Amino acid sequence: MMKGELARFQIFSRRALLLGAAEGALALLLAGRLGQLAIIDGERYRLRSERNRIALRPLPPPRGLILDRAGRTLAGNRLNYQARIIPEETDGLEEMLLRLVELLELDAADLAAVRRRLRRRNPRERGVIVKENLSWEQFARLNVALPGLKGVEATAGLAREYPMEGAGVHVIGYVAAPAKDELDGDPVLQLPDMRVGKSGIEKTFEPVLRGRAGVVKIEIDAHGRLVRELEREAGTPGAPVQLTIDRALQEWVTDRLGEESAAVVVLDLADGGVLAYVSNPGFDPNLFVRGISRENWNALLKDPRRPLLDKCGGGAYPPGSTVKPIVALAALHHGIVRPDEKVVCRGKYRFGDNVWHCWRHEGHGPVDVVDAIARSCDVFFYEMAQRLGIERIAAALRDFGLGRAHPLGIGDQKAGLVPDPDWAYGATGRHWQGGETLNVGIGQGALLATPLQMAVAAARLATRRLDFTPRLVHGVGGVPVPMDAEDVPSGELAAAREEHWELVEKGLRAAVAPGGTAPHAQIPRRLGRLAGKTGTAQVRRISDEDRESDRSESDRPWHERHHAWFIAHAPARGARYAVAVLIEHGGGGAAAAAPVARDILRHILENPPARPDGAGASRPVAGPARMRRRGEPA
Amino acid sequence: MRATHSLFAPRELRLAWWQRPFRVSLLPLVAWLILGGIGTAALYSVSEASWEPYALRHLVRLGAATALLFAVVSVDLRRWLALAYPAYAAVLLLLVAVEFIGVVGKGGQRWLDLGVMHIQPSELMKVTLVLALARYFHARHVWTTQQLLTLVPPALMTLAPAALVASQPDLGTAAILVMIGVVVIFLAGARRLVFIVGFAAFLVALPVIWTNLHDYQRERVETFLDPERDPLGAGYQIIQSKIALGSAGVWGKGWLKGTQSHLKFLPEMKTDFILAAFAEEFGLMGALVVLGLYGIIIGFGLTVGLACRNHFGRLLAAGLGFAVFTYVFINVGMVTGLLPVVGVPLPLLSYGGSAMFTLAIALGLMLVVGIERERVIPRLAT
């Protein structure tokens, strides 16, 4: 037995040592593996561990404000209360959505939008917006319920807000979610709240207004939940853009126009600033910020008054008689008419085989240049056009700013059209017909001008300076934008003599006096009177039949009626403001457009707009410091 | 050499039960306590520097397990010899009971709900299997041991619980039971050829085993072979664990400063992956210290076995040492990506009771062997 015991022990101890050696070897293997991970591959794993825990999230910068000349907000930022859902933090996404449907009164469309967002979710983004623009009541209700809603957040972002609603939309423009081709590589555009300028100042100054995104370095856990903030780089809020627009005037003009399809440009003659730039009807840009519905969009597209069109700078119309002062000045300057020379108007003008009619069927009798402007005698200007020839008329019109775009910095400014033989040959392949010159002489034919161009023409008539240039942007980021004179075509009219200007001015004053075309457009004497010129632009050919009939313009369908023009400046001596009014299909210039221009000039003289330098402004011009405070989410 | 000790050493060792704890070897006991402390510290860190909910309970459990350890120590080695079969039979019955009334959890039916605690009979089986096998071979002559027929009962004793555990299904623990059985039979002195043939048979059977695995088990093995295959699914744990260990460097990120664990990138970190959480904060050095402490306990089993004068004690201590080794090796291999994730905890560090109590009993028995290493127990004594 003892022998057996010894043998048993010997086998055991040999094998136990073998086992021990094997265990030791495996233990060394583990130690080596640990060492390999920690030392040899350590650097790689350290990087991965950092990557595991650190996430960079862009901070959307508050968008720069758009201010009027007095620092009043034209486009601001408001708090946008949102409900967000973070699917991975909920206990059940569907269940939570159902609860939110109840709580936030979501309809089927909202719910479909949420599901769409959930599907197209950017993985770097935290959660998905369930509903934006919550009312305060909804937001409060959500906050109260929040402790029971796992994975739901109530946040306050910033959303663009246009306090004037539709009144300034064609100047200011609007913002909307960026389209694919608008993603310019700025990562901040990937954020679901981000909007980019789609038109107007918002679009032109997009880089300035957007600012630079900040970035917050956060520690996240394995579920992407924020643990704590590590670092924050604030970024730069968008810089404010200050316009020369006077918000009060802009709104007043919009109210005055009411339902009319119209365009009004009011210019400050002292510095060229655009005080009002109203294309009516507008549309509420706030609709676009939230994403416009198909219904609303179709309504805008189908409206015959074309609310989407900027009629001030983008609508080109025959200017009608409003060009007569220019033609008159050219005629005087070129010496083809003496100041006291009279042309007899019998209502008809014969040229070649055709007969051209004066708007006044029975004729004006003998008229001199001042009468011709005041009473808008077509025959007189047929004669002037005939004497001047198309080349000199075109040059004169160009001197007054027609036929070229005035770059205000907002989108498409149309150049209009000043026809001449070169153009005719190029466009129609036919040589210039002598009769066309007559049409151009009274602002008809192929001649097209925008209300902005006519406002500039009015301003040049008022200031007698052909280098008068309109400007819309007063300052960017608190730095004034220097006035730069438009390079004016080397027109001969620049050398027009004072007495010729004086005669034209006399005609403009007479036009709004008894005996003129717009005797009721005058303003009280204490305000310094106004001088102006009516225009009635034909939309259709006037047939002989029409001339014989007694049908008045207002009996015609709206779209067949004439466009009504009025350009004016005030005070008549030492003019400070110029205005151009176009009422689409308004009928006669005197009846439809002149009263609007009169009321505007009267209003503006009684309520002078604030000075952009702050003097006399009701509120100080916003500086960057004030900006930032407004821009920060509360 | 111990082997040349006098065979006439005193057969009787008279110690009252209350005297026995004072005779235990201190080194493995200290290792036990330090490991328990490390576990508490790691769990404290994992629950965001809080005693709740794990660290305090772990500490309480450590106290209970230490008490159990001393309870084991207070029992005589011959009593353990006598208890070996009944204990084995009782645990085997529990395993059968699990089949019918077990609690389902983590993809398997492994626990018995005893009201106060859940026990996992498969864990207890690791100890009772060694006890039963040690008793069986203690009673066998060295020549009988080398007969093939003698190996049939121990093979059945090993395979029966392994089969029950495998059906839970807990293939990892079943494999460990088989390995423990094989090692004890090996130490007992069975012929080497048996093991060579057995291993060859295992290799041949491997494809059959593979096709009979559950899908999730196959996935685990596939994921182990290529963790990046499914980096957000099954491979995620291994990747995150390796990041935790690798980014820690030699000295670690400092206590309570582990980002992987605190930011919850590490899955199962309070249980199977606690070592990764601990090592992230204490570095390679921390991990090596843990390995060293287990090494002390495992090595103690071997040395006390070598020093023991009865075959029962020898097989018991070395076999239990190996059982402890399987925990450590498989867990650390799993955490470091050397082995597939099979759900083996690291006793004393991992949150959870069964492994800790199993280790308490195992270490307690090793200490008993240590106390009574001089005792000669006749082959036929029961």
PDB file of N, CA and C in Angstrom, chain A residues 244 267-274 401 404-408 452 455-457 459-460 463 465-472 482-488:
ATOM      1  N   THR A 244     -31.407 101.584 -46.188  1.00  0.00           N
ATOM      2  CA  THR A 244     -31.846 102.982 -46.207  1.00  0.00           C
ATOM      3  C   THR A 244     -33.355 103.085 -46.115  1.00  0.00           C
ATOM      4  N   LEU A 267     -37.332 107.797 -53.161  1.00  0.00           N
ATOM      5  CA  LEU A 267     -35.895 108.019 -53.011  1.00  0.00           C
ATOM      6  C   LEU A 267     -35.627 109.262 -52.187  1.00  0.00           C
ATOM      7  N   ASP A 268     -34.583 109.171 -51.382  1.00  0.00           N
ATOM      8  CA  ASP A 268     -34.088 110.321 -50.632  1.00  0.00           C
ATOM      9  C   ASP A 268     -33.074 111.016 -51.525  1.00  0.00           C
ATOM     10  N   LEU A 269     -33.361 112.257 -51.909  1.00  0.00           N
ATOM     11  CA  LEU A 269     -32.488 112.912 -52.890  1.00  0.00           C
ATOM     12  C   LEU A 269     -31.157 113.336 -52.280  1.00  0.00           C
ATOM     13  N   ALA A 270     -31.112 113.411 -50.947  1.00  0.00           N
ATOM     14  CA  ALA A 270     -29.868 113.855 -50.308  1.00  0.00           C
ATOM     15  C   ALA A 270     -28.759 112.820 -50.468  1.00  0.00           C
ATOM     16  N   ASP A 271     -29.096 111.573 -50.320  1.00  0.00           N
ATOM     17  CA  ASP A 271     -28.029 110.569 -50.371  1.00  0.00           C
ATOM     18  C   ASP A 271     -28.342 109.404 -51.298  1.00  0.00           C
ATOM     19  N   GLY A 272     -29.424 109.519 -52.022  1.00  0.00           N
ATOM     20  CA  GLY A 272     -29.759 108.437 -52.946  1.00  0.00           C
ATOM     21  C   GLY A 272     -30.427 107.258 -52.290  1.00  0.00           C
ATOM     22  N   GLY A 273     -30.633 107.325 -50.994  1.00  0.00           N
ATOM     23  CA  GLY A 273     -31.199 106.189 -50.279  1.00  0.00           C
ATOM     24  C   GLY A 273     -32.618 105.870 -50.729  1.00  0.00           C
ATOM     25  N   VAL A 274     -32.893 104.589 -50.828  1.00  0.00           N
ATOM     26  CA  VAL A 274     -34.247 104.149 -51.151  1.00  0.00           C
ATOM     27  C   VAL A 274     -35.044 104.145 -49.850  1.00  0.00           C
ATOM     28  N   GLY A 401     -31.199 107.126 -66.877  1.00  0.00           N
ATOM     29  CA  GLY A 401     -31.167 105.875 -66.113  1.00  0.00           C
ATOM     30  C   GLY A 401     -32.021 104.771 -66.688  1.00  0.00           C
ATOM     31  N   ARG A 404     -30.796 100.443 -68.273  1.00  0.00           N
ATOM     32  CA  ARG A 404     -29.720  99.783 -67.532  1.00  0.00           C
ATOM     33  C   ARG A 404     -30.212  99.477 -66.111  1.00  0.00           C
ATOM     34  N   ALA A 405     -29.670  98.421 -65.579  1.00  0.00           N
ATOM     35  CA  ALA A 405     -30.102  98.022 -64.244  1.00  0.00           C
ATOM     36  C   ALA A 405     -29.377  98.854 -63.195  1.00  0.00           C
ATOM     37  N   HIS A 406     -30.090  99.212 -62.170  1.00  0.00           N
ATOM     38  CA  HIS A 406     -29.454  99.904 -61.031  1.00  0.00           C
ATOM     39  C   HIS A 406     -29.191  98.860 -59.961  1.00  0.00           C
ATOM     40  N   PRO A 407     -27.964  98.530 -59.723  1.00  0.00           N
ATOM     41  CA  PRO A 407     -27.676  97.431 -58.793  1.00  0.00           C
ATOM     42  C   PRO A 407     -27.912  97.844 -57.342  1.00  0.00           C
ATOM     43  N   LEU A 408     -29.068  97.519 -56.835  1.00  0.00           N
ATOM     44  CA  LEU A 408     -29.360  97.853 -55.442  1.00  0.00           C
ATOM     45  C   LEU A 408     -28.833  96.770 -54.513  1.00  0.00           C
ATOM     46  N   LEU A 452     -38.298 101.391 -60.619  1.00  0.00           N
ATOM     47  CA  LEU A 452     -37.074 101.912 -60.008  1.00  0.00           C
ATOM     48  C   LEU A 452     -36.370 102.862 -60.964  1.00  0.00           C
ATOM     49  N   ALA A 455     -38.108 106.046 -60.956  1.00  0.00           N
ATOM     50  CA  ALA A 455     -37.829 106.806 -59.740  1.00  0.00           C
ATOM     51  C   ALA A 455     -36.479 107.511 -59.868  1.00  0.00           C
ATOM     52  N   VAL A 456     -35.511 106.801 -60.454  1.00  0.00           N
ATOM     53  CA  VAL A 456     -34.200 107.412 -60.664  1.00  0.00           C
ATOM     54  C   VAL A 456     -34.329 108.577 -61.647  1.00  0.00           C
ATOM     55  N   ALA A 457     -35.116 108.369 -62.698  1.00  0.00           N
ATOM     56  CA  ALA A 457     -35.329 109.447 -63.655  1.00  0.00           C
ATOM     57  C   ALA A 457     -35.953 110.650 -62.962  1.00  0.00           C
ATOM     58  N   ALA A 459     -35.695 111.389 -59.858  1.00  0.00           N
ATOM     59  CA  ALA A 459     -34.681 111.984 -58.995  1.00  0.00           C
ATOM     60  C   ALA A 459     -33.704 112.826 -59.807  1.00  0.00           C
ATOM     61  N   ARG A 460     -33.366 112.373 -61.003  1.00  0.00           N
ATOM     62  CA  ARG A 460     -32.429 113.133 -61.824  1.00  0.00           C
ATOM     63  C   ARG A 460     -33.090 114.408 -62.342  1.00  0.00           C
ATOM     64  N   THR A 463     -33.029 116.680 -59.192  1.00  0.00           N
ATOM     65  CA  THR A 463     -31.728 117.178 -58.740  1.00  0.00           C
ATOM     66  C   THR A 463     -30.928 117.782 -59.877  1.00  0.00           C
ATOM     67  N   ARG A 465     -29.083 116.276 -61.671  1.00  0.00           N
ATOM     68  CA  ARG A 465     -27.781 115.597 -61.679  1.00  0.00           C
ATOM     69  C   ARG A 465     -27.967 114.232 -62.303  1.00  0.00           C
ATOM     70  N   LEU A 466     -27.242 113.987 -63.377  1.00  0.00           N
ATOM     71  CA  LEU A 466     -27.404 112.716 -64.076  1.00  0.00           C
ATOM     72  C   LEU A 466     -26.596 111.590 -63.423  1.00  0.00           C
ATOM     73  N   ASP A 467     -25.809 111.935 -62.400  1.00  0.00           N
ATOM     74  CA  ASP A 467     -25.078 110.869 -61.710  1.00  0.00           C
ATOM     75  C   ASP A 467     -25.783 110.458 -60.422  1.00  0.00           C
ATOM     76  N   PHE A 468     -27.015 110.906 -60.275  1.00  0.00           N
ATOM     77  CA  PHE A 468     -27.760 110.462 -59.089  1.00  0.00           C
ATOM     78  C   PHE A 468     -27.903 108.936 -59.138  1.00  0.00           C
ATOM     79  N   THR A 469     -27.503 108.299 -58.010  1.00  0.00           N
ATOM     80  CA  THR A 469     -27.503 106.832 -57.967  1.00  0.00           C
ATOM     81  C   THR A 469     -28.289 106.360 -56.744  1.00  0.00           C
ATOM     82  N   PRO A 470     -29.201 105.448 -56.955  1.00  0.00           N
ATOM     83  CA  PRO A 470     -29.947 104.963 -55.789  1.00  0.00           C
ATOM     84  C   PRO A 470     -29.114 103.974 -54.987  1.00  0.00           C
ATOM     85  N   ARG A 471     -29.359 103.940 -53.721  1.00  0.00           N
ATOM     86  CA  ARG A 471     -28.675 102.959 -52.873  1.00  0.00           C
ATOM     87  C   ARG A 471     -29.648 102.433 -51.838  1.00  0.00           C
ATOM     88  N   LEU A 472     -29.456 101.198 -51.497  1.00  0.00           N
ATOM     89  CA  LEU A 472     -30.384 100.527 -50.588  1.00  0.00           C
ATOM     90  C   LEU A 472     -29.700 100.118 -49.295  1.00  0.00           C
ATOM     91  N   PRO A 482     -19.924 102.828 -48.524  1.00  0.00           N
ATOM     92  CA  PRO A 482     -19.711 104.105 -49.206  1.00  0.00           C
ATOM     93  C   PRO A 482     -20.645 104.230 -50.417  1.00  0.00           C
ATOM     94  N   MET A 483     -21.036 105.474 -50.646  1.00  0.00           N
ATOM     95  CA  MET A 483     -21.855 105.736 -51.825  1.00  0.00           C
ATOM     96  C   MET A 483     -20.964 105.613 -53.042  1.00  0.00           C
ATOM     97  N   ASP A 484     -21.367 104.814 -53.993  1.00  0.00           N
ATOM     98  CA  ASP A 484     -20.556 104.857 -55.202  1.00  0.00           C
ATOM     99  C   ASP A 484     -21.429 105.294 -56.354  1.00  0.00           C
ATOM    100  N   ALA A 485     -20.926 106.303 -57.044  1.00  0.00           N
ATOM    101  CA  ALA A 485     -21.712 106.848 -58.141  1.00  0.00           C
ATOM    102  C   ALA A 485     -21.707 105.850 -59.284  1.00  0.00           C
ATOM    103  N   GLU A 486     -22.878 105.679 -59.830  1.00  0.00           N
ATOM    104  CA  GLU A 486     -23.023 104.809 -60.982  1.00  0.00           C
ATOM    105  C   GLU A 486     -22.237 105.482 -62.108  1.00  0.00           C
ATOM    106  N   ASP A 487     -21.547 104.666 -62.892  1.00  0.00           N
ATOM    107  CA  ASP A 487     -20.873 105.394 -63.960  1.00  0.00           C
ATOM    108  C   ASP A 487     -21.874 105.704 -65.055  1.00  0.00           C
ATOM    109  N   VAL A 488     -22.119 106.970 -65.166  1.00  0.00           N
ATOM    110  CA  VAL A 488     -23.196 107.470 -66.015  1.00  0.00           C
ATOM    111  C   VAL A 488     -22.701 107.501 -67.452  1.00  0.00           C
TER     112      VAL A 488
END
